[in-house]
Tab-separated table of C-alpha atoms in Angstrom:
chain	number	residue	atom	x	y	z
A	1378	UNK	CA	54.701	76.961	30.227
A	1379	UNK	CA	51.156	76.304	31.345
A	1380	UNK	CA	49.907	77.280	27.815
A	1381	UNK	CA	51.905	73.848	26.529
A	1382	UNK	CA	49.921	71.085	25.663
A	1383	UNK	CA	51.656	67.619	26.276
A	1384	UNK	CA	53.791	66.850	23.028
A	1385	UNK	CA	51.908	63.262	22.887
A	1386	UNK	CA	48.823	61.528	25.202
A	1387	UNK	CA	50.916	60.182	27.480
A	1388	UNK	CA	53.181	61.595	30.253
A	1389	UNK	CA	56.205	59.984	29.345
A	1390	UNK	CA	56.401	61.602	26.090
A	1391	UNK	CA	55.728	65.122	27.610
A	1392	UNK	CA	59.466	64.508	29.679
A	1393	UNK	CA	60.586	64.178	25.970
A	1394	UNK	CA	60.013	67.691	25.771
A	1395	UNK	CA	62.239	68.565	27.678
A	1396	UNK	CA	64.806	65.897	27.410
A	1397	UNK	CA	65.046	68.144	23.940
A	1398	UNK	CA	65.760	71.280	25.829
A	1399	UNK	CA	67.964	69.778	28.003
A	1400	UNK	CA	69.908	68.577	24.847
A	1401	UNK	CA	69.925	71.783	23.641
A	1402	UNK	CA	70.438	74.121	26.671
A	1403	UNK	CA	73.822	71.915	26.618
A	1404	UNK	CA	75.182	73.530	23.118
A	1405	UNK	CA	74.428	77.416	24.527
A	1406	UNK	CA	76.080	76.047	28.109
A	1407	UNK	CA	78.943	75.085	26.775
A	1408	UNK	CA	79.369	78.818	25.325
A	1409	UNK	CA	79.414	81.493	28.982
A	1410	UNK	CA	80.831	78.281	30.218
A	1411	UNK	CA	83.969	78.355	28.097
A	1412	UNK	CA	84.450	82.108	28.010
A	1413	UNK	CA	84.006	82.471	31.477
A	1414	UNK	CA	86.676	79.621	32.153
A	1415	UNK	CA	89.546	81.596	29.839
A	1416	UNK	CA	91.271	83.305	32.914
A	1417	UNK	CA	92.095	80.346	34.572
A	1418	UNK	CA	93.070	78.057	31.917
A	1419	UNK	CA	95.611	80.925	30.420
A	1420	UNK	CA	97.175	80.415	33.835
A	1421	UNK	CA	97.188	77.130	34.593
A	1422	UNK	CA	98.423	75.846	30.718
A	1423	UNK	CA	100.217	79.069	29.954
A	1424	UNK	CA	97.827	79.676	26.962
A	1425	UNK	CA	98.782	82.394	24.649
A	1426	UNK	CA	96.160	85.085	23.207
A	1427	UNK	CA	95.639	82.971	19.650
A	1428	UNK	CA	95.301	79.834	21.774
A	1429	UNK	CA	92.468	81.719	23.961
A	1430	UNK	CA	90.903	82.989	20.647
A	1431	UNK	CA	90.890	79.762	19.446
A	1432	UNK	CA	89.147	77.860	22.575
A	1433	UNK	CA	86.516	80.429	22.984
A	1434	UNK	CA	85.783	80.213	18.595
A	1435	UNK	CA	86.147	76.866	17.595
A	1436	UNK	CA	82.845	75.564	18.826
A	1437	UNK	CA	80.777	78.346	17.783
A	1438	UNK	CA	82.871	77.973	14.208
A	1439	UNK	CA	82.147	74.104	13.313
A	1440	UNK	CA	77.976	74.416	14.990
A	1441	UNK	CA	77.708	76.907	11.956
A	1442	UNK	CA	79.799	75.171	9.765
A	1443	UNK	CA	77.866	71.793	10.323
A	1444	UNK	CA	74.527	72.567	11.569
A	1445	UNK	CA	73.018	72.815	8.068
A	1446	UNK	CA	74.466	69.688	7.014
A	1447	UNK	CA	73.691	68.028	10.584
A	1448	UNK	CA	69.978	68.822	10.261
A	1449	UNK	CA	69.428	67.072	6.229
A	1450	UNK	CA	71.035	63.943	7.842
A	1451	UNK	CA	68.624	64.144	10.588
A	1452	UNK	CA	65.779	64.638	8.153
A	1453	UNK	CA	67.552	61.286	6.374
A	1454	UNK	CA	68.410	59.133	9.616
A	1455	UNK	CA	66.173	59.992	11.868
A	1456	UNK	CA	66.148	63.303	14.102
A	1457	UNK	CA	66.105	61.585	17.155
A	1458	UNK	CA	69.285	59.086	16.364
A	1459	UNK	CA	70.937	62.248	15.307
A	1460	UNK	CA	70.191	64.048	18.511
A	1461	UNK	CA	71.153	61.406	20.685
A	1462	UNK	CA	74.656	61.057	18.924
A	1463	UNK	CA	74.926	64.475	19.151
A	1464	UNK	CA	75.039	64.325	23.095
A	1465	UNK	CA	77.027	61.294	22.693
A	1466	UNK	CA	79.751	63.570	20.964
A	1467	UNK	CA	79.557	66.629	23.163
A	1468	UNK	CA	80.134	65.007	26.207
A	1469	UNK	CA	82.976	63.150	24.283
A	1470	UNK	CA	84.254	66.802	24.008
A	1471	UNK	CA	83.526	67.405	27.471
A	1472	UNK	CA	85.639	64.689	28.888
A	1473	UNK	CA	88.283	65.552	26.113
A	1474	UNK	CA	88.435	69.087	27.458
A	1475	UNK	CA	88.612	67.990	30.675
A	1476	UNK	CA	91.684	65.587	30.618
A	1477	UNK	CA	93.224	68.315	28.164
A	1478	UNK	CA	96.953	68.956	29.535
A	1479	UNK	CA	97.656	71.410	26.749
A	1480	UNK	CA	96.250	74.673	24.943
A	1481	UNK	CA	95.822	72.209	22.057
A	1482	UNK	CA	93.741	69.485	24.189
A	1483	UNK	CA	90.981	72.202	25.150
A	1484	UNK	CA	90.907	73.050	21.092
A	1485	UNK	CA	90.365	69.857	20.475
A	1486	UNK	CA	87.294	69.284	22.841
A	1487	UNK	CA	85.971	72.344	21.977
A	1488	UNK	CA	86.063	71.123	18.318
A	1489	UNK	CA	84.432	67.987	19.194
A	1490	UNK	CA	81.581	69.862	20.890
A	1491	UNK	CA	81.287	71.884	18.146
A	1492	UNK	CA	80.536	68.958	15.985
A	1493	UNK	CA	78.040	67.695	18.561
A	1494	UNK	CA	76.174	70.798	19.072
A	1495	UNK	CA	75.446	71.422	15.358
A	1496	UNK	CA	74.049	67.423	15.349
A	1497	UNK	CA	71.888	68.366	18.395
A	1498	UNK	CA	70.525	71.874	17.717
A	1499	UNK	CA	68.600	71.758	14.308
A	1500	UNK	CA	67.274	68.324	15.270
A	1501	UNK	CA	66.437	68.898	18.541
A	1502	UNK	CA	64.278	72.154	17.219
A	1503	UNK	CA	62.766	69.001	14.128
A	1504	UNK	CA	61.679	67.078	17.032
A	1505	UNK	CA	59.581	69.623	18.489
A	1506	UNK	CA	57.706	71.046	15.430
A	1507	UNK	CA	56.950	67.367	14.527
A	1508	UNK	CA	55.266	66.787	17.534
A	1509	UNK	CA	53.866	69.737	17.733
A	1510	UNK	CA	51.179	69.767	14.779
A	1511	UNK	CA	48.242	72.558	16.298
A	1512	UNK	CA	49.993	75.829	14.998
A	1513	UNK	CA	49.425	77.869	18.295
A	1514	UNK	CA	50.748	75.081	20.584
A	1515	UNK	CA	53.706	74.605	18.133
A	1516	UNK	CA	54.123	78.735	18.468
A	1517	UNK	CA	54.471	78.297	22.164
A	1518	UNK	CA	56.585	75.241	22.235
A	1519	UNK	CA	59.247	76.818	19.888
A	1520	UNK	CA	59.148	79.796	22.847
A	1521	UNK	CA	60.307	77.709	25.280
A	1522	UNK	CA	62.670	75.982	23.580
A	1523	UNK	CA	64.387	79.177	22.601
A	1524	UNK	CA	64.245	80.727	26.171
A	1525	UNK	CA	66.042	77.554	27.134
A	1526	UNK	CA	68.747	79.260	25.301
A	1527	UNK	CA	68.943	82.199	27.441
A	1528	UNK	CA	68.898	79.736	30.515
A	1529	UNK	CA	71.973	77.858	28.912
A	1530	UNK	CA	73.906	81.241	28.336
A	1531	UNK	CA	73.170	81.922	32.578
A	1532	UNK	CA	73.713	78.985	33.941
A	1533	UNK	CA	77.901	78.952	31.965
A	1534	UNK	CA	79.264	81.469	34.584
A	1535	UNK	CA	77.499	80.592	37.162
A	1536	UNK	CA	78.527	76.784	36.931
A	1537	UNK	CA	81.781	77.607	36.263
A	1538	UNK	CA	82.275	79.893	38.736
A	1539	UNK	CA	81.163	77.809	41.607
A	1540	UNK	CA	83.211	74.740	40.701
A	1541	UNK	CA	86.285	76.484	39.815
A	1542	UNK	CA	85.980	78.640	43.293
A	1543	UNK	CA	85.137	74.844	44.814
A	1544	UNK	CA	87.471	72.481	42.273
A	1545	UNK	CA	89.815	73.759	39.242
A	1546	UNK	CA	89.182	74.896	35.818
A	1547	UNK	CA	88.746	70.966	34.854
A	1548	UNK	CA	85.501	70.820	36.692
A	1549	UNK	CA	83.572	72.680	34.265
A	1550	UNK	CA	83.820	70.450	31.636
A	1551	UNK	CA	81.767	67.926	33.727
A	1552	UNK	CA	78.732	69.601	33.596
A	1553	UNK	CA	78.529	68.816	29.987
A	1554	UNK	CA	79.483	65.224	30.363
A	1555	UNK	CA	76.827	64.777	33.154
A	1556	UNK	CA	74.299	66.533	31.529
A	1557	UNK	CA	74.973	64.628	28.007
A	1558	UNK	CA	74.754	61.054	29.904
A	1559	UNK	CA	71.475	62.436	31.435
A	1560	UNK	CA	70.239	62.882	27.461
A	1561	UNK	CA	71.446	59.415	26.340
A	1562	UNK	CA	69.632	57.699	29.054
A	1563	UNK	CA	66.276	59.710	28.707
A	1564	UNK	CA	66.384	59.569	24.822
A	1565	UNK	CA	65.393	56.389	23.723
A	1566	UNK	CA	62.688	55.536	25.747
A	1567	UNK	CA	60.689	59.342	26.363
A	1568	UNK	CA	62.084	61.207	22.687
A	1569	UNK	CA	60.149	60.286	19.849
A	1570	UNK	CA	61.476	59.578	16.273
A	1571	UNK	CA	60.614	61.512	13.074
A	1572	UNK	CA	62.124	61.263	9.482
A	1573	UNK	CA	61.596	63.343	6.423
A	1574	UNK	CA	60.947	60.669	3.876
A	1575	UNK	CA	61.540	63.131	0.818
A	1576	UNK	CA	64.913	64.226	1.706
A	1577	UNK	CA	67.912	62.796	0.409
A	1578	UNK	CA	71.710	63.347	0.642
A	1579	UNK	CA	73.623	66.148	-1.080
A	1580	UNK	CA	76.581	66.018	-1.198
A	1581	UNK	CA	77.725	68.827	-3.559
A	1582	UNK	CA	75.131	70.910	-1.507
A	1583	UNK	CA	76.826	69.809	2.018
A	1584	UNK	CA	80.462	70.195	1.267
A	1585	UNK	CA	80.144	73.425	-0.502
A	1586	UNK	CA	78.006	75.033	2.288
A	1587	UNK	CA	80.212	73.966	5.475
A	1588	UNK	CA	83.557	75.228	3.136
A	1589	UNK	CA	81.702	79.049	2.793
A	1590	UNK	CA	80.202	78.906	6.374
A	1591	UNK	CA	83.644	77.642	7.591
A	1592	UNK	CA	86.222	80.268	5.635
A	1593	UNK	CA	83.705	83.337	6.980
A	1594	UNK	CA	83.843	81.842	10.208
A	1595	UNK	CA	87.686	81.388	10.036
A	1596	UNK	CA	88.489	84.704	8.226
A	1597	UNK	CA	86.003	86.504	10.979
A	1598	UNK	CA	88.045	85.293	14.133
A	1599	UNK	CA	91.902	85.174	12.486
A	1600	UNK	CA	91.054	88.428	10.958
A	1601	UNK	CA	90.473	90.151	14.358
A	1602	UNK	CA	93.760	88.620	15.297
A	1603	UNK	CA	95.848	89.141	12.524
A	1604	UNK	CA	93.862	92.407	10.572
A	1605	UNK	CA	91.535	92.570	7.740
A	1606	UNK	CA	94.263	93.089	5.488
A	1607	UNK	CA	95.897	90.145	5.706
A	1608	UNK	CA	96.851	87.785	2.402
A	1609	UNK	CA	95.638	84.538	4.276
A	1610	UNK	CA	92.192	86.647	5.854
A	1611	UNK	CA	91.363	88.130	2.078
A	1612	UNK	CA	91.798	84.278	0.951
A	1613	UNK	CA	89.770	83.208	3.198
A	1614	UNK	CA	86.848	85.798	2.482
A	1615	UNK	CA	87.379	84.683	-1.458
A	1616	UNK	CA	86.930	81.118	-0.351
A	1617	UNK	CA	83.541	81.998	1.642
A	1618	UNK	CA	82.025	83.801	-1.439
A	1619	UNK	CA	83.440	81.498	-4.119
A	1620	UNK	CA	82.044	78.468	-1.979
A	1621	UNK	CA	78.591	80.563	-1.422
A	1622	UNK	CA	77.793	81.160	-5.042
A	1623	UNK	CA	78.669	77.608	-5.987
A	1624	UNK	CA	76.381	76.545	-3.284
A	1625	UNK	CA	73.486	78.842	-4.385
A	1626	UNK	CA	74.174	77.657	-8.186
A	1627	UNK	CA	74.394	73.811	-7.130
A	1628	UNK	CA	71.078	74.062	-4.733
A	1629	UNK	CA	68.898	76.103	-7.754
A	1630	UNK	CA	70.326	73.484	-10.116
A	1631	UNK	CA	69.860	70.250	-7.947
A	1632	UNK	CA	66.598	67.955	-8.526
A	1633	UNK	CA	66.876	67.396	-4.616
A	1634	UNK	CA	68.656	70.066	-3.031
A	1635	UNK	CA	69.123	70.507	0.988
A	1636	UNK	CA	67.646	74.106	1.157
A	1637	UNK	CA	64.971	74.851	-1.259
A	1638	UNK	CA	65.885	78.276	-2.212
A	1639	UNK	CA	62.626	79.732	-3.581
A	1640	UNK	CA	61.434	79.586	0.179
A	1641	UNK	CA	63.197	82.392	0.438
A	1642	UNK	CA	60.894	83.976	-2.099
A	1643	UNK	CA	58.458	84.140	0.802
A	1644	UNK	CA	58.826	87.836	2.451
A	1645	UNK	CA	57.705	86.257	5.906
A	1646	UNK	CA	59.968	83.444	5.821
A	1647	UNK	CA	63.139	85.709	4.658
A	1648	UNK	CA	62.353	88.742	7.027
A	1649	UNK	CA	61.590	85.894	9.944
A	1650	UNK	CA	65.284	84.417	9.452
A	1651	UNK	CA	67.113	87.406	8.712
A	1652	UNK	CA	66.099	88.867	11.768
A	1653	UNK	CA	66.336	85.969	14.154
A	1654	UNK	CA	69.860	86.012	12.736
A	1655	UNK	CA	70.682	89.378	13.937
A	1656	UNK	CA	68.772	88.804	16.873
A	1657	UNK	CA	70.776	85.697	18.227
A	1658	UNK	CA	74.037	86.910	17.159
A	1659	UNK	CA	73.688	89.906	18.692
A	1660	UNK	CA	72.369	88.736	21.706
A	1661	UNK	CA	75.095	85.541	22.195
A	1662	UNK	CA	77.685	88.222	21.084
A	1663	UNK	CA	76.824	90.676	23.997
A	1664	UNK	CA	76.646	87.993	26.547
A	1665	UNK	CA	80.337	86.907	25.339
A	1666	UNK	CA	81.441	90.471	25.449
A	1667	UNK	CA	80.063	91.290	28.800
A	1668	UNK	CA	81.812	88.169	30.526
A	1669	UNK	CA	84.549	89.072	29.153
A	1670	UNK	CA	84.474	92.692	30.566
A	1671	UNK	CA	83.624	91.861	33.596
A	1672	UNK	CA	86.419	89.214	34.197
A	1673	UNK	CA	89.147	90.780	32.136
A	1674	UNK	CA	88.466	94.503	32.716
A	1675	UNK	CA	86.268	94.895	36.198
A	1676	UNK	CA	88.310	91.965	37.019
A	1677	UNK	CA	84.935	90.425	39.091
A	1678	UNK	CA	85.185	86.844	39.812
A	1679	UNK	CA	83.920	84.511	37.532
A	1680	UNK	CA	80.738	83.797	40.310
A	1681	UNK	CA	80.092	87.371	40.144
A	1682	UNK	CA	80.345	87.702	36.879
A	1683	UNK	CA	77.250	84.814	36.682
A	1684	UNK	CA	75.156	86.951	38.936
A	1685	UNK	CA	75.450	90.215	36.888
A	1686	UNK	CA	74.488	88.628	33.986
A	1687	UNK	CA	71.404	87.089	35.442
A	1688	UNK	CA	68.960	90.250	34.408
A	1689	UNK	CA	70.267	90.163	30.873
A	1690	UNK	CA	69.231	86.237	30.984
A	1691	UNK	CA	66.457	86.307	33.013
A	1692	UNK	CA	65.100	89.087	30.897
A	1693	UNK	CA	65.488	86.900	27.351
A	1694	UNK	CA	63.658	84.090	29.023
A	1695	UNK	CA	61.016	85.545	30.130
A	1696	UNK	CA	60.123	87.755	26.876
A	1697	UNK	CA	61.194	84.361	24.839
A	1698	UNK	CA	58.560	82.423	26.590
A	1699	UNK	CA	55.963	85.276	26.388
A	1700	UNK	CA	56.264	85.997	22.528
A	1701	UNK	CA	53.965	83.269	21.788
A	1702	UNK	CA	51.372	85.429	22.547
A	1703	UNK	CA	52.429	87.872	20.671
A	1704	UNK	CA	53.116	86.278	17.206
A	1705	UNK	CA	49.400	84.832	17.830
């Protein structure tokens, strides 16, 4: 990080920085943190496999669904009010997770985070290109900010497994609320505000896109429950493309659409996304997948677990915050 330039003249607005990243380290926290915390919640609420499906999906199913959406009304509002609501709503979730007596009350907080991390991630990533405007220090800054990713993604098991070793499965959901009331507090006076005067509300655009992202997302995790096969997983997966080609034929048509498609005319700019798409679902996915080995199959405690997964991290941090140098 000594490449970084401070993100305005003054040292205040340099801790905005990484009030951001905190903000943001939250939503990829929240995601090692849940898995990691399934064992012990199946026994203590007698969960049942779809309920366990469920609370390890839901969050990861409404930030796609809404982050598209999330990030036009940040453009509108103002990214910064949109962040800090954001963090208002995910440690909402927290604290709902928390109390939760039921199966159903840990869906429900992990819902509510869900909504809260797709207000906090594209505007939290807004924030820093704004104040960012020398190319090379914005190239570096964006580094960072995604190896705070891979710091989130470590930190889940080993949180969770100290408190639950020290407390009970309820404890992990505190970290959230703690670190979201850190956020609010730091927010208003230390993150600065930024607006994209030009953008306006879609609403065609916005319902159609979080109905497609939302029926993949739902026929994805039901149909590894249920089968591929399945009337209500095919219906789904009709929904998704039916909602996906209205949305591209609404967006080409609209005189102010939320994503200008003929950006993606742009080789760069298509190659860039496709394969940071790959590249973060593949990587999140593994992380998700190796927790889950380790706890269900190796049957490692959920500590242990933290510390095996610390090269994989440490590794995606380090190259994350080196690749600036690279794309240079």
């Amino acid at each position: 990080t000594g490449a970084l330039a401070p993100i305005h003249p003054n040292r205040g607005r340099w801790i905005g920085f990484g009030v951001v990243c905190l903000g943001m380290m939250m939503t990829f926290l929240n995601i090692t943190q849940t898995v990691s915390t399934l064992g012990p919640i199946q026994q203590s609420l007698h969960a049942s496999s779809a309920d366990l499906v469920w609370i390890a999906s839901i969050y990861s199913m409404l930030v796609a669904s809404f982050v598209l959406s999330a990030g036009t009304v940040g453009d509108i509002l103002g990214r910064r009010q949109v962040f800090a609501a954001g963090a208002a709503v995910m440690g909402a979730g927290s604290l709902t997770a928390f109390l939760a007596a039921s199966p159903a009350g840990v869906i429900a907080g992990e819902a509510i985070m869900g909504v809260g991390g797709a207000m906090i991630l594209p505007n939290s990533l807004a924030i820093v290109t704004h104040a960012f405007t020398d190319p090379h220090e914005r190239t570096t800054a964006v580094s960072v900010w995604t190896a705070v990713s891979g710091l989130g993604l470590a930190i889940g098991p080993l949180s969770a497994g100290g408190l639950i070793e020290a407390f009970s499965w309820n404890s992990v959901f505190l970290v959230n609320v703690v670190v979201s009331a850190a956020v609010l507090a730091l927010t208003p006076g230390f993150v600065p505000d930024s607006r994209h005067p030009d953008r306006h509300l879609d609403p065609p655009g916005l319902l159609l896109a979080i109905v497609a992202i939302a029926s993949l997302n739902y026929a994805v995790i039901e149909g590894g429950q249920d089968g591929f096969g399945a009337g209500k997983i095919i219906a789904a997966f009709s929904v998704a493309l039916l909602a996906g080609l209205a949305f591209v034929v609404v967006e080409a048509r609209s005189r102010r659409p939320m994503l200008h498609l003929p950006l993606f005319r742009n080789s760069s700019f298509s190659t860039a996304n496709v394969v940071g798409l790959v590249a973060q679902y593949a990587f999140v996915g593994i992380a998700i997948a190796q927790v889950l080995y380790f706890e269900q199959i190796r049957r490692d405690s959920i500590l242990a677990t933290g510390i095996r997964l610390l090269p994989l991290m440490a590794s995606y941090v380090v190259v994350s915050s080196l690749a600036a140098r690279v794309v240079r």
